[in-house]
Coordinates of C-alpha atoms in Angstrom, one line a residue:
M1 CA -25.7 -5.1 -15.6
I2 CA -26.9 -3.0 -12.7
V3 CA -29.7 -0.3 -13.6
A4 CA -30.7 2.2 -10.5
T5 CA -34.1 3.9 -10.4
A6 CA -34.1 8.0 -9.1
G7 CA -36.0 10.4 -8.7
H8 CA -38.8 12.7 -6.6
I9 CA -40.7 10.4 -4.5
D10 CA -44.2 9.1 -5.3
H11 CA -43.4 9.1 -9.0
G12 CA -43.4 5.5 -9.7
K13 CA -39.7 3.6 -9.1
T14 CA -40.9 1.1 -7.5
L15 CA -44.1 0.2 -9.6
L16 CA -42.0 0.4 -12.8
V17 CA -39.5 -2.0 -11.4
K18 CA -42.0 -4.6 -10.9
A19 CA -43.3 -4.0 -14.3
L20 CA -40.1 -4.9 -16.2
S21 CA -39.1 -7.2 -13.5
G22 CA -42.5 -8.7 -11.5
V23 CA -40.7 -7.8 -8.3
D24 CA -42.0 -5.6 -5.7
T25 CA -39.3 -4.2 -3.8
D26 CA -40.8 -2.7 -1.1
R27 CA -39.5 -5.2 1.7
L28 CA -40.4 -3.3 4.8
P29 CA -43.7 -3.1 6.9
E30 CA -42.9 -0.2 7.0
E31 CA -42.2 0.9 3.4
K32 CA -45.9 -1.1 3.0
S33 CA -48.1 0.6 5.1
R34 CA -46.8 4.4 4.1
G35 CA -46.9 3.4 0.3
I36 CA -43.3 4.7 -0.7
S37 CA -39.8 3.4 -0.2
I38 CA -37.7 4.0 2.8
D39 CA -34.2 1.7 1.8
I40 CA -32.6 0.5 -1.1
G41 CA -34.6 -2.3 -2.8
F42 CA -33.1 -5.7 -5.2
A43 CA -34.8 -7.4 -8.0
Y44 CA -33.5 -9.2 -11.3
V45 CA -34.4 -9.6 -15.0
P46 CA -32.8 -12.2 -17.4
T47 CA -31.5 -11.1 -20.4
P48 CA -32.0 -12.7 -23.6
E49 CA -28.4 -14.1 -23.8
G50 CA -28.6 -15.4 -20.6
G51 CA -27.5 -12.1 -18.1
L52 CA -28.9 -10.6 -15.7
L53 CA -30.5 -6.8 -15.2
G54 CA -29.4 -6.3 -11.3
F55 CA -31.9 -3.4 -10.5
V56 CA -31.4 -1.3 -7.3
D57 CA -34.4 0.9 -6.5
V58 CA -33.3 3.7 -4.7
P59 CA -36.3 5.7 -2.5
G60 CA -37.1 9.4 -3.5
H61 CA -38.1 11.3 -0.2
E62 CA -35.3 14.2 0.4
R63 CA -35.4 12.3 4.3
F64 CA -33.6 9.3 3.0
V65 CA -30.6 10.4 0.3
R66 CA -28.4 8.6 2.1
N67 CA -29.8 5.8 1.2
M68 CA -29.9 6.4 -2.2
L69 CA -26.7 7.0 -2.0
A70 CA -26.1 3.7 -1.1
G71 CA -28.5 1.9 -3.9
V72 CA -26.2 4.2 -6.8
C73 CA -22.9 3.2 -6.3
G74 CA -20.8 1.0 -8.2
I75 CA -24.1 1.2 -10.8
D76 CA -23.3 0.7 -14.1
L77 CA -26.8 2.4 -15.9
A78 CA -29.4 5.2 -14.0
L79 CA -32.9 4.9 -14.8
L80 CA -34.7 8.2 -13.5
V81 CA -38.8 8.1 -13.5
V82 CA -40.4 12.0 -13.9
A83 CA -44.1 11.9 -12.9
A84 CA -45.9 13.4 -16.6
D85 CA -48.4 15.0 -13.5
D86 CA -45.8 16.6 -11.1
G87 CA -42.6 17.1 -14.1
V88 CA -39.5 17.5 -12.7
M89 CA -39.5 17.9 -8.8
P90 CA -36.5 18.7 -6.3
Q91 CA -35.4 15.2 -6.1
T92 CA -35.5 14.9 -9.4
V93 CA -32.7 17.6 -9.9
E94 CA -30.7 16.9 -6.2
H95 CA -30.9 13.0 -7.6
L96 CA -29.1 14.4 -10.9
Q97 CA -27.1 16.5 -9.5
I98 CA -25.8 13.5 -7.7
L99 CA -25.8 10.9 -10.9
D100 CA -23.7 12.8 -13.1
L101 CA -21.4 14.5 -9.7
L102 CA -20.9 11.0 -9.4
N103 CA -20.2 10.1 -13.5
I104 CA -22.7 8.5 -14.5
S105 CA -22.4 8.7 -18.7
R106 CA -25.3 6.2 -19.1
G107 CA -29.0 6.1 -18.9
I108 CA -32.3 6.6 -19.6
A109 CA -35.3 8.6 -18.4
V110 CA -38.2 7.8 -17.8
V111 CA -41.3 10.2 -18.1
N112 CA -43.8 8.0 -16.6
K113 CA -47.5 7.5 -15.2
V114 CA -48.5 9.4 -18.6
D115 CA -52.0 7.8 -18.4
R116 CA -52.6 9.7 -16.7
V117 CA -52.2 13.1 -18.6
G118 CA -52.5 14.1 -22.1
E119 CA -50.2 13.6 -25.5
A120 CA -49.3 17.7 -24.4
R121 CA -48.0 17.3 -21.1
V122 CA -46.4 14.4 -22.1
R123 CA -44.6 16.6 -24.7
E124 CA -44.1 19.4 -22.3
V125 CA -42.2 17.2 -19.5
T126 CA -40.7 15.2 -22.4
E127 CA -39.2 18.6 -23.0
S128 CA -38.2 20.2 -19.5
V129 CA -36.3 17.4 -18.7
Q130 CA -34.1 17.2 -22.2
R131 CA -33.6 20.5 -20.3
L132 CA -32.7 19.0 -17.3
L133 CA -30.2 16.5 -18.7
A134 CA -28.5 19.2 -20.8
G135 CA -24.6 20.1 -19.5
T136 CA -24.4 17.0 -17.0
T137 CA -23.1 13.6 -17.2
L138 CA -26.0 11.6 -18.7
H139 CA -26.8 14.2 -21.4
A140 CA -27.1 11.5 -23.9
A141 CA -29.7 9.6 -22.2
S142 CA -32.9 9.3 -24.5
V143 CA -36.7 10.0 -22.5
L144 CA -38.7 7.0 -23.2
P145 CA -43.5 7.7 -22.1
V146 CA -44.1 5.5 -19.9
S147 CA -47.1 3.9 -17.8
A148 CA -45.8 1.4 -14.9
L149 CA -49.7 0.7 -14.1
S150 CA -51.2 0.2 -17.6
G151 CA -48.1 -1.2 -18.8
S152 CA -47.6 1.5 -21.9
G153 CA -44.0 1.7 -23.1
I154 CA -42.4 -1.3 -20.9
D155 CA -41.8 -3.5 -23.6
E156 CA -39.6 -0.9 -25.3
L157 CA -38.4 0.7 -22.2
R158 CA -37.3 -3.3 -21.3
A159 CA -35.6 -3.7 -25.0
R160 CA -33.8 -0.9 -24.3
L161 CA -32.4 -1.6 -21.4
F162 CA -31.3 -5.5 -23.1
E163 CA -30.0 -3.3 -26.0
E164 CA -27.8 -1.5 -22.9
A165 CA -26.4 -4.6 -21.8
R166 CA -25.5 -6.3 -24.7
N167 CA -23.2 -3.7 -25.3
I168 CA -21.4 -2.2 -22.0
Q169 CA -18.1 -2.5 -21.6
A170 CA -17.2 -5.0 -19.1
R171 CA -15.1 -4.1 -16.0
E172 CA -11.6 -5.2 -15.6
T173 CA -11.3 -8.1 -13.6
Q174 CA -7.3 -9.3 -14.5
G175 CA -5.1 -7.3 -12.5
R176 CA -7.2 -6.1 -10.3
R177 CA -7.8 -7.2 -6.8
F178 CA -10.3 -7.7 -5.2
R179 CA -12.8 -5.2 -3.9
Y180 CA -17.5 -5.9 -2.6
A181 CA -19.2 -2.3 -1.4
I182 CA -21.4 -4.1 1.2
D183 CA -25.3 -2.6 1.6
R184 CA -27.3 -5.0 3.4
V185 CA -26.2 -7.6 6.7
F186 CA -27.8 -10.6 8.0
S187 CA -27.4 -13.6 9.4
I188 CA -29.3 -17.3 8.1
S189 CA -29.4 -20.0 10.6
G190 CA -27.2 -22.5 9.6
S191 CA -25.0 -20.2 7.4
G192 CA -24.2 -16.8 9.8
T193 CA -23.2 -13.5 8.4
V194 CA -24.4 -12.6 5.3
V195 CA -23.5 -9.9 3.3
T196 CA -24.9 -8.4 0.2
G197 CA -23.9 -5.5 -2.5
T198 CA -22.0 -5.0 -5.1
V199 CA -18.7 -5.7 -6.7
F200 CA -16.3 -3.3 -7.5
N201 CA -12.7 -5.0 -8.8
G202 CA -11.5 -8.3 -9.4
Q203 CA -13.3 -11.7 -8.9
V204 CA -14.2 -14.2 -5.7
K205 CA -14.6 -17.7 -5.4
I206 CA -15.5 -19.3 -2.4
G207 CA -12.2 -20.2 -0.2
D208 CA -11.6 -16.3 -0.7
R209 CA -9.7 -15.1 2.5
L210 CA -10.7 -11.6 1.9
M211 CA -10.5 -8.7 4.7
I212 CA -13.3 -6.4 6.1
S213 CA -12.3 -3.0 6.5
P214 CA -11.9 -0.3 7.9
A215 CA -12.5 -3.1 10.7
G216 CA -10.5 -5.3 9.7
I217 CA -11.7 -8.3 10.4
P218 CA -11.1 -11.7 8.3
V219 CA -12.7 -13.7 6.9
R220 CA -13.3 -16.8 5.1
V221 CA -16.0 -16.7 1.9
R222 CA -18.0 -20.0 2.6
G223 CA -20.7 -19.1 0.2
I224 CA -21.3 -16.8 -2.8
Q225 CA -25.0 -16.7 -4.2
V226 CA -26.9 -14.3 -7.4
H227 CA -30.3 -13.2 -7.5
G228 CA -30.5 -16.6 -5.1
K229 CA -28.6 -19.2 -6.7
A230 CA -25.3 -20.6 -5.7
A231 CA -22.3 -19.9 -7.9
G232 CA -18.9 -20.6 -7.6
E233 CA -17.4 -17.6 -8.4
V234 CA -18.5 -13.6 -9.2
S235 CA -16.7 -10.6 -10.9
A236 CA -16.6 -7.2 -10.9
G237 CA -19.9 -5.6 -12.3
R238 CA -22.5 -7.9 -10.5
R239 CA -24.1 -8.1 -7.3
C240 CA -24.3 -11.0 -4.6
A241 CA -24.2 -12.3 -1.6
L242 CA -22.1 -13.0 0.7
N243 CA -21.6 -15.9 2.9
L244 CA -18.9 -14.8 5.5
T245 CA -17.2 -17.5 7.9
G246 CA -14.2 -16.4 10.6
E247 CA -13.2 -16.3 14.1
K248 CA -13.5 -13.1 14.7
L249 CA -16.0 -12.6 12.7
D250 CA -19.5 -10.5 14.6
K251 CA -22.9 -9.8 12.8
E252 CA -22.5 -6.9 14.6
Q253 CA -19.5 -5.4 14.0
V254 CA -19.8 -5.4 10.3
R255 CA -23.0 -2.3 8.9
R256 CA -23.5 -0.1 5.9
G257 CA -20.5 1.1 4.0
D258 CA -18.0 -1.5 5.3
W259 CA -15.7 -3.2 2.4
V260 CA -14.9 -7.0 1.6
L261 CA -12.0 -6.8 -0.2
D262 CA -7.9 -8.1 -0.4
E263 CA -6.3 -8.5 2.8
T264 CA -3.6 -6.0 0.5
I265 CA -5.8 -3.0 -0.5
H266 CA -7.0 -3.2 3.8
R267 CA -5.7 0.0 4.6
P268 CA -8.0 2.5 6.2
T269 CA -7.6 6.0 6.2
R270 CA -8.5 9.3 7.6
R271 CA -8.0 11.6 4.9
I272 CA -7.7 12.0 1.2
D273 CA -6.7 14.5 -1.3
A274 CA -9.6 14.8 -3.7
Q275 CA -10.4 16.7 -6.5
V276 CA -13.3 18.6 -4.9
K277 CA -16.4 19.8 -7.5
V278 CA -19.2 22.4 -6.0
L279 CA -22.4 22.7 -7.8
A280 CA -22.9 25.8 -9.7
A281 CA -26.3 25.8 -7.8
E282 CA -24.8 26.7 -4.4
K283 CA -24.9 30.4 -3.0
E284 CA -21.3 30.3 -0.9
P285 CA -18.6 29.1 -2.9
L286 CA -17.3 26.0 0.2
A287 CA -15.2 27.8 3.0
H288 CA -11.7 25.8 4.8
W289 CA -12.9 23.5 7.4
T290 CA -16.6 23.1 6.1
P291 CA -18.1 20.3 8.4
V292 CA -19.7 17.8 5.3
H293 CA -21.3 15.0 5.5
F294 CA -19.3 12.4 3.5
H295 CA -20.5 9.2 1.2
L296 CA -18.3 7.4 -0.8
G297 CA -19.7 4.0 -1.7
T298 CA -22.1 2.7 0.6
E299 CA -20.5 5.1 3.5
A300 CA -21.4 8.1 5.2
V301 CA -19.5 9.8 7.5
T302 CA -19.0 13.1 9.0
A303 CA -15.4 15.1 7.2
R304 CA -14.1 18.8 7.2
V305 CA -12.9 19.8 3.7
A306 CA -9.3 21.7 4.1
V307 CA -8.2 24.0 1.7
R308 CA -5.5 26.8 2.2
R309 CA -6.1 28.9 4.8
G310 CA -8.9 32.0 3.4
E311 CA -9.5 30.8 0.5
S312 CA -12.1 28.9 -0.4
I313 CA -13.7 26.4 -3.7
A314 CA -16.1 28.6 -5.6
P315 CA -19.8 27.4 -7.0
G316 CA -18.8 25.4 -9.8
A317 CA -15.7 25.6 -10.0
S318 CA -13.5 22.5 -8.8
R319 CA -10.1 22.0 -7.5
V320 CA -7.5 20.5 -4.7
A321 CA -8.8 20.3 -1.2
Q322 CA -8.0 17.2 1.5
I323 CA -11.2 15.4 3.7
I324 CA -10.5 15.1 7.3
L325 CA -13.0 12.2 7.6
E326 CA -14.0 12.1 11.1
R327 CA -13.6 7.5 11.7
P328 CA -11.3 5.8 8.9
I329 CA -12.8 4.5 5.7
A330 CA -11.6 2.1 2.9
C331 CA -11.4 4.0 -0.4
L332 CA -8.9 3.8 -3.4
H333 CA -7.7 6.6 -6.2
G334 CA -10.8 7.3 -8.5
D335 CA -13.2 6.4 -5.8
R336 CA -16.8 9.0 -6.7
F337 CA -17.7 11.3 -3.3
I338 CA -20.6 13.2 -2.7
L339 CA -20.9 15.3 0.2
R340 CA -23.8 17.4 1.7
D341 CA -24.1 20.2 3.9
Q342 CA -23.9 19.9 7.7
S343 CA -27.3 19.3 8.4
A344 CA -27.4 16.3 5.2
T345 CA -30.5 18.5 3.8
R346 CA -28.8 19.2 0.6
T347 CA -26.2 17.7 -2.0
I348 CA -23.2 20.7 -2.4
G349 CA -20.8 19.2 -4.2
G350 CA -18.6 15.7 -5.0
G351 CA -15.5 14.8 -6.5
T352 CA -12.4 11.5 -7.0
V353 CA -10.6 10.5 -4.9
V354 CA -6.7 11.5 -5.9
D355 CA -5.0 10.1 -3.0
P356 CA -6.5 7.8 -0.2
F357 CA -3.5 8.0 1.6
A358 CA -2.9 11.7 1.9
P359 CA -0.4 13.7 4.8
A360 CA -1.2 15.3 7.7
V361 CA 1.4 17.8 6.8
R362 CA 3.4 19.9 5.1
R363 CA -0.5 19.5 2.2
N364 CA 0.4 22.6 0.6
S365 CA 3.8 22.2 0.2
S366 CA 5.5 23.0 -3.8
A367 CA 6.8 19.2 -3.4
R368 CA 3.8 17.8 -2.6
L369 CA 1.4 19.7 -4.4
E370 CA 3.4 17.7 -7.9
V371 CA 2.9 15.2 -6.2
V372 CA -1.0 15.6 -6.2
A373 CA -1.0 16.3 -9.1
A374 CA 1.5 13.2 -10.8
L375 CA -1.8 11.4 -8.9
S376 CA -4.2 13.2 -11.0
A377 CA -3.6 10.6 -13.9
D378 CA -6.3 8.9 -15.3
S379 CA -4.0 6.0 -15.7
A380 CA -2.2 4.3 -13.0
E381 CA 0.8 4.1 -16.1
D382 CA 0.9 8.1 -16.4
A383 CA 0.2 8.4 -12.6
L384 CA 3.8 6.1 -12.4
R385 CA 5.0 8.5 -15.2
A386 CA 4.6 12.2 -13.7
L387 CA 5.0 10.4 -10.2
S388 CA 8.9 9.3 -11.2
A389 CA 9.7 12.6 -12.7
A390 CA 8.8 13.9 -9.7
S391 CA 9.3 11.9 -6.3
A392 CA 12.9 11.9 -6.3
D393 CA 13.5 10.4 -2.9
G394 CA 11.6 7.1 -3.8
I395 CA 8.0 6.5 -4.5
D396 CA 6.0 4.1 -1.6
L397 CA 5.2 1.3 -3.9
G398 CA 2.9 -0.4 -1.6
K399 CA 0.5 2.5 -1.1
F400 CA 1.4 3.1 -4.4
E401 CA -0.6 -0.1 -5.7
A402 CA -3.4 -0.3 -2.6
A403 CA -4.1 3.7 -4.4
F404 CA -4.6 1.9 -7.6
N405 CA -5.4 -2.3 -6.8
L406 CA -3.6 -3.8 -9.1
D407 CA -1.9 -6.6 -7.9
Q408 CA 1.3 -8.2 -8.2
S409 CA 1.7 -9.2 -11.5
S410 CA 0.2 -5.9 -13.3
A411 CA 2.6 -4.1 -10.8
A412 CA 5.3 -5.4 -11.9
A413 CA 4.6 -5.0 -15.9
L414 CA 4.2 -2.4 -15.3
Y415 CA 7.6 -1.1 -13.2
L416 CA 8.8 -2.6 -16.4
K417 CA 7.5 -0.6 -18.4
C418 CA 8.4 2.9 -16.8
E419 CA 11.6 1.9 -16.4
L420 CA 11.2 2.3 -12.6
A421 CA 13.9 0.9 -10.4
V422 CA 12.1 -1.2 -7.1
L423 CA 14.5 -1.2 -3.7
G424 CA 13.7 -2.7 -1.2
R425 CA 11.7 -6.6 -0.5
G426 CA 9.3 -5.5 2.9
E427 CA 8.9 -2.3 2.3
R428 CA 9.7 -1.1 -0.8
I429 CA 9.9 1.8 -2.5
G430 CA 10.6 3.7 -6.7
L431 CA 13.3 4.8 -8.1
A432 CA 13.2 6.4 -12.5
A433 CA 15.9 4.3 -13.7
A434 CA 18.3 7.3 -14.7
R435 CA 17.6 8.2 -10.8
K436 CA 19.4 4.9 -9.5
N437 CA 21.7 5.2 -12.3
Q438 CA 22.5 8.8 -10.9
L439 CA 22.7 7.7 -6.8
A440 CA 25.1 5.3 -7.6
D441 CA 27.8 7.4 -9.0
S442 CA 27.2 10.0 -6.3
I443 CA 28.3 7.5 -4.3
V444 CA 31.2 5.9 -6.4
A445 CA 32.1 9.9 -6.5
A446 CA 32.0 10.3 -2.4
V447 CA 34.1 7.5 -1.6
T448 CA 36.4 8.7 -4.5
R449 CA 36.2 12.3 -2.8
L450 CA 36.7 10.4 0.3
H451 CA 40.5 8.5 -0.7
R452 CA 41.8 11.1 -1.8
D453 CA 41.1 13.1 1.2
D454 CA 42.0 11.4 3.8
P455 CA 44.1 8.2 2.6
K456 CA 43.9 7.0 6.2
S457 CA 40.3 7.1 6.0
L458 CA 38.7 2.9 6.1
G459 CA 35.7 4.5 4.2
L460 CA 32.1 5.9 4.7
E461 CA 30.1 5.0 7.3
L462 CA 27.1 3.8 5.9
A463 CA 24.1 5.1 8.2
G464 CA 26.0 8.4 6.8
L465 CA 25.4 8.4 3.1
P466 CA 21.9 10.1 3.1
Q467 CA 24.4 13.2 4.7
H468 CA 26.8 12.8 1.9
I469 CA 25.6 12.7 -1.5
Q470 CA 22.6 15.1 -0.1
T471 CA 19.6 12.5 -0.3
R472 CA 16.4 11.0 2.0
V473 CA 16.6 8.1 -0.1
P474 CA 16.2 5.8 3.1
D475 CA 19.3 3.9 3.7
W476 CA 18.5 0.2 3.4
A477 CA 17.2 1.2 -0.1
L478 CA 20.5 3.1 -0.7
S479 CA 22.3 0.1 1.1
Q480 CA 21.1 -2.1 -1.9
I481 CA 22.0 0.1 -4.9
V482 CA 26.0 -0.2 -2.5
R483 CA 25.6 -3.9 -2.6
E484 CA 24.5 -4.1 -6.4
L485 CA 27.9 -1.5 -7.1
A486 CA 29.9 -3.8 -5.0
Q487 CA 28.6 -6.7 -6.9
A488 CA 30.2 -5.2 -10.1
G489 CA 33.4 -4.8 -8.1
K490 CA 33.2 -0.6 -8.3
V491 CA 33.3 -0.3 -4.3
E492 CA 34.4 -3.0 -1.1
L493 CA 31.7 -3.3 1.3
A494 CA 34.5 -3.3 4.8
G495 CA 31.3 -4.1 7.9
T496 CA 29.9 -0.9 7.9
R497 CA 32.1 1.0 5.7
I498 CA 32.0 1.3 2.0
R499 CA 35.3 2.0 0.5
R500 CA 37.3 2.4 -2.4
P501 CA 38.1 -1.7 -4.3
G502 CA 41.3 -3.0 -2.5
H503 CA 41.5 0.3 -0.5
D504 CA 43.9 -0.7 2.7
A505 CA 43.7 2.7 5.3
T506 CA 47.3 2.2 6.0
S507 CA 48.6 1.6 2.3
N508 CA 51.0 5.1 3.1
P509 CA 55.1 5.3 4.0
E510 CA 54.4 6.4 7.7
D511 CA 52.1 3.5 8.7
E512 CA 53.8 1.3 6.2
K513 CA 56.8 2.2 8.2
L514 CA 54.6 1.3 11.5
W515 CA 53.9 -2.3 9.8
Q516 CA 57.2 -3.3 9.7
R517 CA 58.5 -2.6 13.5
V518 CA 54.8 -4.0 14.8
L519 CA 55.1 -6.5 12.7
P520 CA 58.1 -9.1 13.8
C521 CA 56.2 -8.4 17.0
L522 CA 53.2 -10.4 16.6
Q523 CA 55.8 -13.6 14.8
K524 CA 57.0 -13.8 18.6
D525 CA 53.5 -15.6 19.0
T526 CA 55.5 -18.6 21.0
P527 CA 52.9 -19.5 22.7
L528 CA 50.7 -16.1 22.0
P529 CA 52.0 -12.7 20.2
P530 CA 52.0 -9.4 22.6
T531 CA 48.8 -7.9 23.7
V532 CA 48.6 -4.5 22.4
K533 CA 49.9 -2.4 25.7
E534 CA 53.2 -5.4 24.9
I535 CA 53.5 -4.3 21.9
A536 CA 53.3 -0.6 22.5
E537 CA 55.7 -0.8 25.5
Q538 CA 58.4 -2.8 23.3
L539 CA 58.5 -0.1 20.8
R540 CA 57.6 3.2 22.9
L541 CA 55.1 4.3 21.2
S542 CA 51.1 4.5 23.3
E543 CA 49.4 2.0 23.9
K544 CA 46.0 4.1 21.6
A545 CA 48.6 5.3 18.8
V546 CA 49.0 1.2 18.2
S547 CA 45.5 0.4 18.9
D548 CA 44.2 2.2 15.9
F549 CA 46.5 1.2 13.9
L550 CA 46.5 -2.8 14.0
H551 CA 42.6 -2.1 14.1
R552 CA 43.0 0.4 10.6
K553 CA 45.5 -2.4 9.7
S554 CA 42.4 -5.5 10.1
R555 CA 40.2 -4.1 7.7
G556 CA 42.3 -4.9 5.4
G557 CA 42.1 -8.6 7.0
E558 CA 45.8 -8.9 7.9
P559 CA 46.2 -9.1 11.1
I560 CA 42.7 -10.2 12.7
K561 CA 41.7 -9.1 15.8
V562 CA 41.5 -12.5 17.3
M563 CA 40.8 -11.0 21.4
V564 CA 39.7 -7.6 23.5
D565 CA 43.9 -6.3 23.8
R566 CA 45.1 -9.4 20.9
F567 CA 46.2 -9.4 17.2
M568 CA 46.9 -12.3 15.7
L569 CA 48.4 -12.8 11.9
R570 CA 46.7 -15.5 10.0
N571 CA 49.6 -17.4 10.1
T572 CA 49.7 -18.1 13.9
I573 CA 46.1 -18.8 13.8
E574 CA 46.1 -21.4 11.2
R575 CA 48.8 -23.4 14.5
L576 CA 46.5 -22.2 17.0
A577 CA 43.8 -24.1 15.2
Q578 CA 46.2 -27.4 14.1
I579 CA 46.9 -27.5 17.8
A580 CA 43.1 -27.8 18.2
A581 CA 42.1 -30.1 15.4
N582 CA 45.8 -32.7 17.0
T583 CA 44.0 -32.8 20.2
A584 CA 40.4 -33.3 18.4
G585 CA 42.3 -36.2 16.3
A586 CA 43.5 -37.5 20.2
K587 CA 41.0 -38.5 21.4
P588 CA 38.6 -40.9 20.2
N589 CA 35.0 -39.4 19.8
G590 CA 36.9 -35.6 18.8
Q591 CA 36.5 -33.8 21.4
F592 CA 38.4 -32.2 23.6
T593 CA 38.4 -30.0 26.8
A594 CA 39.7 -26.5 27.5
A595 CA 42.2 -28.5 29.6
D596 CA 43.2 -30.4 26.9
Y597 CA 44.4 -27.8 24.5
R598 CA 45.8 -25.6 26.8
D599 CA 48.7 -28.1 27.6
R600 CA 48.7 -28.3 23.3
C601 CA 49.2 -24.9 23.5
G602 CA 51.5 -24.0 25.8
A603 CA 49.5 -21.4 26.3
S604 CA 47.9 -19.7 30.1
R605 CA 44.7 -21.7 31.2
K606 CA 42.4 -18.0 30.5
L607 CA 44.1 -16.8 26.7
S608 CA 43.7 -21.2 25.9
I609 CA 39.7 -20.2 27.2
E610 CA 39.4 -17.3 25.4
V611 CA 41.7 -18.4 22.5
L612 CA 39.1 -21.4 21.9
E613 CA 35.8 -18.7 22.4
Y614 CA 37.2 -16.9 19.1
F615 CA 37.2 -20.7 16.9
D616 CA 33.4 -20.9 18.7
R617 CA 32.6 -17.3 17.0
I618 CA 34.3 -18.2 13.4
G619 CA 32.6 -21.7 13.6
Y620 CA 35.9 -23.4 13.5
T621 CA 34.6 -25.6 17.1
Q622 CA 31.8 -25.9 18.2
R623 CA 31.2 -26.0 22.6
L624 CA 29.4 -28.9 23.5
G625 CA 28.9 -28.5 27.1
D626 CA 32.5 -28.2 28.9
A627 CA 33.6 -29.9 25.6
R628 CA 34.7 -28.9 21.7
R629 CA 35.1 -30.4 18.8
I630 CA 35.8 -29.7 15.3
R631 CA 33.1 -28.3 13.2
R632 CA 34.3 -26.9 10.0
P633 CA 37.7 -26.5 8.0
L634 CA 39.7 -23.2 9.3
D635 CA 39.4 -21.4 5.6
Q636 CA 35.5 -21.8 5.5
A637 CA 35.3 -20.2 9.0
L638 CA 37.5 -17.8 8.5
A639 CA 36.2 -17.3 5.3
A640 CA 31.9 -16.8 6.3
A641 CA 33.7 -14.6 9.6
A642 CA 35.1 -11.9 6.3
A643 CA 32.3 -12.2 5.1
G644 CA 30.2 -11.7 7.9
A645 CA 32.3 -8.5 8.7
G646 CA 31.8 -7.1 5.4
R647 CA 28.0 -7.7 5.1
A648 CA 26.5 -4.0 5.4
K649 CA 23.1 -4.2 7.2
P650 CA 21.0 -2.5 5.4

């Protein structure tokens, strides 16, 4: 269990931790000389059950609230310390406001220094602390009187902490990728870069390859220590030190505020849609484009708050707004943050990340607001169900999985549970199963309508499909639906077009008459059938009309376009292929030249080469310098060529 202190300067937080653990958390020379905590300090206490209490002691001075915020991120329990002689002070209030905004609900309030005052004063301060806690997330916290100096009440406090540790619910590690907030960075001779921090999600073991985010530095875990002892792995809810190594790793590039995480969730962002709450104690509403200091995890960065122009967030109110950050950070859905004013002198509010990857445009459109409302759900399942209903054009699953920190198996199980169809491989979108079926029906209807209105049409072009069915679903995703329809026999793919199964664009009386005139011309194939121009001249037709007809007719598989200006029947191609096979068979090594083929074929050298180049393209022959050999049977080559022509390109 991770415990953080909170409270005003000089109320005895550091001495209290020392009384509980035996460790003086003030490690800096300046802290020793001035007698105050400046940065966060750490201590550990073994529990009777063999676990550890990890203490994070935070500074109480108002100038070091930034360090205090880094210390209270990712904690399990807050130890709010109030001195009996001073009572509640300004930083007592601000620290409690921060704990409340961070939704920390487990805590113990300690009235310290009771050895300095009488019982009446202790009762008075205890009551004021109870009033202060009322209405906050720590309203149920017990208040214990202690003296860190004399030891009075320390045993009872320690016992209460042990009890809290026994009852704490383990953080979820299964189904979540590793994420760790860095609060210290240093080097150890012979070991290299070491970071300390808190494991927020998942687990890590020695040898794991991770990423320092947002910088994007690949690293490997060389060693793990928990309370100074080597460990093989560590899970969420624990503090630990990680010894990191990597070719691009430089200690100077790593800082407090960075995360060590699974590379899948490395998605730096500068725009965050968030639920923002303004403290009721604020005198003015939070207006559009207000400059703030934004604190999340151990990170601190300046930012602007964007609400609808002309609107604001009143004191005590909460609403969705967009945070535009000065530089990229790493964050996920549900992360809590704190907002401080432009001069960083007071806390003005905080909130929860709703969409860590918010768009820069149309943030106030009705469609976008519906998506944000869906993402505001507490659980990934509830969010996904709402998103699938709100996102007719598909959910970006890469962003969704990163935002909710879902690993592959947990995401797949969730999609199955929510009846979500997954389209794509690298880039993926999710559609409600009913929506996918609707799109499939629309595609079939569009193809049927086209053939009804234009029987000579070769089919719908895949590239124009979104316009035909009026959707903004990506064309590559629609292509997957088309392929599934083709496998089910509901449509047919022909090159880059979709058509009705068995549809022949020339299946009409006019084209049938024309085919009966053209067919005899193609049958005169010794040595080769005539060109398109020669057929047009023989039939006294325009060359364009004959060319258009033969191109349409070839979509059905007969005739076959072999050259730029020459179509052939299948039996002609089979005859020419047999000549090639015979030519190869007459050679000891099975290799023949274009001249060898010309002599047997009877066509000119130029035309013989064009025939052989066609055979090379479909894989019937293979060119080896100036010679060729038979590569595979003609039937296989023609089938592969037909499949290649019919394959849709997503």
